[in-house]
């Protein structure tokens, strides 16, 4: 349908050459705007990390993280999310080749991996709550749930978003607009993986060491 | 709303579109796997502790961040001027300030 | 049944104070009047199509300005109520509880719902015209930002008549703002009002950065941008780096209150100091966010009315950008007395002193711009000139406060109050007034009455000094902030009375401004030139008010102050630059989604304030649905034909 390096509108409408250009530029602006949004998101996570680190010793007599964390599940989450980051990249590659089936296929794989990650995270939370660590147990657990939960919320939003984009890809094919949307969602997904690396390192590994 | 500097944006553009090859994604993925596995081995076998562990683990996390920026997010392929990179660096300075500043200020105000 | 309703409404509505009943009545009457007028004159479609759903930056700018002037009125009334209470010792005009609410809402409204939107209004009115663009980078997002600000502001203001106002100070320090000490809904109104409008601010920041970086007219290199655009860029960079911190901090406070988390509580290992640390990481950059654009406005005005190029362009750029970065390294000076140890205090004292240097550089630049210029003194220039001494004194008292050991004396005294009002009124308010006077003819096509403007100027300025100079002395005498009254034996009486008189003078100044606007609308003299001040920058090259597409032909810029240079060339007998052929202009369509989505955000906020999940959850679903609907819409643009451009330009008396 479309070649890499060319911005071809899948369903040619009454746009002339000029309109192409303009659409194309508009998409580039949106990509940049999204990049800046991710930086603001970085700052949000930085604030949560700062809060977590400052309050990380405040157990208020309750359970500690080292006592309750189950590392196998967390390690599985980590590798699953990492793989999904890779598959979202493969989706972009398929798109650049103009391969709509491949693109949607890799997006589906990414969504499934993301959903598995989320399921594992939720079951981890449920277990923790059963073991007596809720958001109101101590400052440590408040900041733990908020930091990890905010990441999980981002992942959930990413899943809904990817599904919406798949539907649009089905309707409109690969054009300059859907192309930008796929690039943006994949960037978002890579970003979430990076944040998770820091969650994994700072929250889990440094706590159990 | 749609005007732009057509001349300077276009040349940089094609390189921009074509970004990412299977090779770069695979290299990025393998590097990320390795960079995740090493600290895990260190932690699970209790090979390091205290400050050394913190420094090493954070070092690996930062390395992985750089790997993903380069191989997954294609930061190197941004056309000039590199506004995205500049704002990213600015953002990271602030990230560091927030975390390090809070820790420094709050060491004097710890609550058990 | 009837008793149930009575019980509910006595809790739901704020009762007991005649002032509030008066407000209730006036709110209802105003609403009825507005609705009746709109229906009678059949203006609903006009309102919806031309304004509420618009994505035109000029109209959004006007809506921002109107909303912020309303907020200025509310914040100003708060201020005068406080000054009345303090005019005489041991007065019973306001109860201490009511006084707490009023100083809280005064601070929040003036900074977040007056200064910020007025600033965004000026961004919207000016930046695209300044850089030769047809709109901002993301017009839809721009409209959404406005409506989010608006619903946040309305939610916050609603606390006045429904549920009760917040009363824990403008930054809501815990533990006072925690559930344990503020069990009412006021604090939740505070959190959600600011949170919703904060999302809007964040998006505006991103929007204008992309606009400035990517949408400049061909040939306009960064170093050829008008200084106001630089100041907007530095302010927006600060916004996108600082506002996320506020979002998270308030979210954590909300989790404390709503889910019983222990971030800032006194029990469960929480640490209220962490809140103070975090909120000032946003709070300090915030003051630079609002003042940097004012510096940009003054730079434009100084150059225009001196008929000279701005002195030291590069140093000005450097000063603006370095202030925006350095503003992130001074936050702890707001809590020197917290006890963070000598090293922390020394570090932050030094950074605070250093940040005064680029600010000083700018003052010299303005002075040298005026030096040997062909000066004229219409109202914008008068505000500019009044700003310089005011800001210098405000800045110097800031340096006094930055000396950590001395701050232990000044902290939370009226000295501090006088200092920050001097930089915020003298810097921000004067700057935005100057900007409004300066760009008013571009926005509306006529100048504001100069004579009434001068009356407003002098009452404001005299009022300012009469109000705040005594407060420095009161602070040194030991009067602390946020006290609702004081005894006869303290010796504070005379100075407080003077200060109150000054406050009312400023109120009269505001009334003069309102009168000035109304008078000018009635007796306006249409400006047909589009360039009433003999300006220097691109916005003055097009008709006033600007047509919907701004520039029929995108200008080509070869140097800074492009319009001025072009005029000079033509005056020297050179032919004007050849104009390229007209082409159809690509424009974004209006959209109703922003206002609807902000309405849902309002429901979310209101639902969480009262812990009504039956309202909050549908609200959240509505927000998500609006986003999806927008995402699935593909035809969001249209073209303006060459004919229509010709017609519009001809109507403004121009040929293209």
PDB file of C-alpha atoms in Angstrom, chain C residues 80-177:
ATOM      1  CA  UNK C  80     -10.593  44.543  49.865  1.00  0.00           C
ATOM      2  CA  UNK C  81     -12.582  42.446  52.340  1.00  0.00           C
ATOM      3  CA  UNK C  82      -9.321  41.487  54.040  1.00  0.00           C
ATOM      4  CA  UNK C  83      -8.032  45.028  54.057  1.00  0.00           C
ATOM      5  CA  UNK C  84     -11.319  46.231  55.542  1.00  0.00           C
ATOM      6  CA  UNK C  85     -11.079  43.684  58.330  1.00  0.00           C
ATOM      7  CA  UNK C  86      -7.507  44.784  59.081  1.00  0.00           C
ATOM      8  CA  UNK C  87      -8.100  48.524  58.820  1.00  0.00           C
ATOM      9  CA  UNK C  88      -8.915  48.900  62.489  1.00  0.00           C
ATOM     10  CA  UNK C  89      -7.756  46.703  65.405  1.00  0.00           C
ATOM     11  CA  UNK C  90     -10.146  44.147  66.861  1.00  0.00           C
ATOM     12  CA  UNK C  91     -12.738  44.569  64.159  1.00  0.00           C
ATOM     13  CA  UNK C  92     -15.541  41.998  63.784  1.00  0.00           C
ATOM     14  CA  UNK C  93     -16.205  42.491  60.082  1.00  0.00           C
ATOM     15  CA  UNK C  94     -15.026  38.967  59.186  1.00  0.00           C
ATOM     16  CA  UNK C  95     -14.843  35.980  61.495  1.00  0.00           C
ATOM     17  CA  UNK C  96     -11.418  34.293  61.678  1.00  0.00           C
ATOM     18  CA  UNK C  97     -12.804  31.283  59.750  1.00  0.00           C
ATOM     19  CA  UNK C  98     -14.142  33.499  57.014  1.00  0.00           C
ATOM     20  CA  UNK C  99     -10.885  35.417  56.939  1.00  0.00           C
ATOM     21  CA  UNK C 100      -8.970  32.151  56.428  1.00  0.00           C
ATOM     22  CA  UNK C 101     -11.161  31.279  53.473  1.00  0.00           C
ATOM     23  CA  UNK C 102     -10.740  34.682  51.938  1.00  0.00           C
ATOM     24  CA  UNK C 103      -6.947  34.817  52.063  1.00  0.00           C
ATOM     25  CA  UNK C 104      -6.857  31.324  50.619  1.00  0.00           C
ATOM     26  CA  UNK C 105      -9.151  32.044  47.696  1.00  0.00           C
ATOM     27  CA  UNK C 106      -7.531  35.441  47.108  1.00  0.00           C
ATOM     28  CA  UNK C 107      -4.120  33.819  46.613  1.00  0.00           C
ATOM     29  CA  UNK C 108      -5.313  30.914  44.498  1.00  0.00           C
ATOM     30  CA  UNK C 109      -7.504  33.052  42.283  1.00  0.00           C
ATOM     31  CA  UNK C 110      -4.978  35.796  41.713  1.00  0.00           C
ATOM     32  CA  UNK C 111      -2.145  33.446  40.750  1.00  0.00           C
ATOM     33  CA  UNK C 112      -3.871  30.510  39.098  1.00  0.00           C
ATOM     34  CA  UNK C 113      -7.154  31.887  37.832  1.00  0.00           C
ATOM     35  CA  UNK C 114      -6.188  35.491  37.098  1.00  0.00           C
ATOM     36  CA  UNK C 115      -2.481  35.814  36.262  1.00  0.00           C
ATOM     37  CA  UNK C 116      -2.191  32.497  34.424  1.00  0.00           C
ATOM     38  CA  UNK C 117      -5.237  32.896  32.133  1.00  0.00           C
ATOM     39  CA  UNK C 118      -4.488  36.547  31.471  1.00  0.00           C
ATOM     40  CA  UNK C 119      -1.028  35.431  30.443  1.00  0.00           C
ATOM     41  CA  UNK C 120      -2.434  32.635  28.262  1.00  0.00           C
ATOM     42  CA  UNK C 121      -4.846  35.161  26.776  1.00  0.00           C
ATOM     43  CA  UNK C 122      -1.944  37.369  25.740  1.00  0.00           C
ATOM     44  CA  UNK C 123      -0.031  34.359  24.388  1.00  0.00           C
ATOM     45  CA  UNK C 124      -3.025  33.486  22.251  1.00  0.00           C
ATOM     46  CA  UNK C 125      -3.723  37.001  21.086  1.00  0.00           C
ATOM     47  CA  UNK C 126      -0.163  37.804  20.168  1.00  0.00           C
ATOM     48  CA  UNK C 127       2.199  34.898  19.547  1.00  0.00           C
ATOM     49  CA  UNK C 128       0.813  33.561  16.232  1.00  0.00           C
ATOM     50  CA  UNK C 129       0.603  37.123  14.876  1.00  0.00           C
ATOM     51  CA  UNK C 130       4.088  37.869  16.147  1.00  0.00           C
ATOM     52  CA  UNK C 131       5.681  34.954  14.325  1.00  0.00           C
ATOM     53  CA  UNK C 132       3.627  35.228  11.152  1.00  0.00           C
ATOM     54  CA  UNK C 133       1.566  32.075  11.680  1.00  0.00           C
ATOM     55  CA  UNK C 134      -2.085  31.315  10.937  1.00  0.00           C
ATOM     56  CA  UNK C 135      -2.840  29.673  14.235  1.00  0.00           C
ATOM     57  CA  UNK C 136      -1.110  27.759  16.995  1.00  0.00           C
ATOM     58  CA  UNK C 137       0.291  24.298  16.347  1.00  0.00           C
ATOM     59  CA  UNK C 138      -2.689  22.470  17.883  1.00  0.00           C
ATOM     60  CA  UNK C 139      -5.851  24.612  17.667  1.00  0.00           C
ATOM     61  CA  UNK C 140      -8.111  21.876  19.045  1.00  0.00           C
ATOM     62  CA  UNK C 141      -5.863  21.372  22.048  1.00  0.00           C
ATOM     63  CA  UNK C 142      -5.794  25.124  22.525  1.00  0.00           C
ATOM     64  CA  UNK C 143      -9.553  25.238  22.836  1.00  0.00           C
ATOM     65  CA  UNK C 144      -9.465  22.269  25.197  1.00  0.00           C
ATOM     66  CA  UNK C 145      -6.886  24.064  27.363  1.00  0.00           C
ATOM     67  CA  UNK C 146      -9.142  27.060  27.662  1.00  0.00           C
ATOM     68  CA  UNK C 147     -12.202  25.041  28.588  1.00  0.00           C
ATOM     69  CA  UNK C 148     -10.277  23.006  31.128  1.00  0.00           C
ATOM     70  CA  UNK C 149      -9.043  26.211  32.727  1.00  0.00           C
ATOM     71  CA  UNK C 150     -12.578  27.525  32.695  1.00  0.00           C
ATOM     72  CA  UNK C 151     -14.192  24.479  34.276  1.00  0.00           C
ATOM     73  CA  UNK C 152     -11.401  24.289  36.874  1.00  0.00           C
ATOM     74  CA  UNK C 153     -11.916  27.937  37.735  1.00  0.00           C
ATOM     75  CA  UNK C 154     -15.682  27.527  37.961  1.00  0.00           C
ATOM     76  CA  UNK C 155     -15.312  24.466  40.169  1.00  0.00           C
ATOM     77  CA  UNK C 156     -13.016  26.358  42.495  1.00  0.00           C
ATOM     78  CA  UNK C 157     -15.238  29.412  42.631  1.00  0.00           C
ATOM     79  CA  UNK C 158     -18.299  27.324  43.244  1.00  0.00           C
ATOM     80  CA  UNK C 159     -16.929  26.407  46.673  1.00  0.00           C
ATOM     81  CA  UNK C 160     -17.950  29.904  47.707  1.00  0.00           C
ATOM     82  CA  UNK C 161     -21.656  29.065  47.644  1.00  0.00           C
ATOM     83  CA  UNK C 162     -21.682  25.254  47.624  1.00  0.00           C
ATOM     84  CA  UNK C 163     -19.979  23.170  50.244  1.00  0.00           C
ATOM     85  CA  UNK C 164     -17.625  25.820  51.637  1.00  0.00           C
ATOM     86  CA  UNK C 165     -14.363  27.449  50.566  1.00  0.00           C
ATOM     87  CA  UNK C 166     -10.894  26.003  51.213  1.00  0.00           C
ATOM     88  CA  UNK C 167      -9.148  27.708  54.090  1.00  0.00           C
ATOM     89  CA  UNK C 168      -5.658  26.217  54.387  1.00  0.00           C
ATOM     90  CA  UNK C 169      -3.746  28.923  52.534  1.00  0.00           C
ATOM     91  CA  UNK C 170      -3.074  29.260  48.834  1.00  0.00           C
ATOM     92  CA  UNK C 171      -0.619  26.348  48.858  1.00  0.00           C
ATOM     93  CA  UNK C 172      -2.634  24.186  51.253  1.00  0.00           C
ATOM     94  CA  UNK C 173       0.145  22.986  53.506  1.00  0.00           C
ATOM     95  CA  UNK C 174      -0.543  19.744  55.309  1.00  0.00           C
ATOM     96  CA  UNK C 175      -1.335  18.741  57.987  1.00  0.00           C
ATOM     97  CA  UNK C 176      -3.779  21.654  57.911  1.00  0.00           C
ATOM     98  CA  UNK C 177      -5.065  20.604  54.501  1.00  0.00           C
TER      99      UNK C 177
END
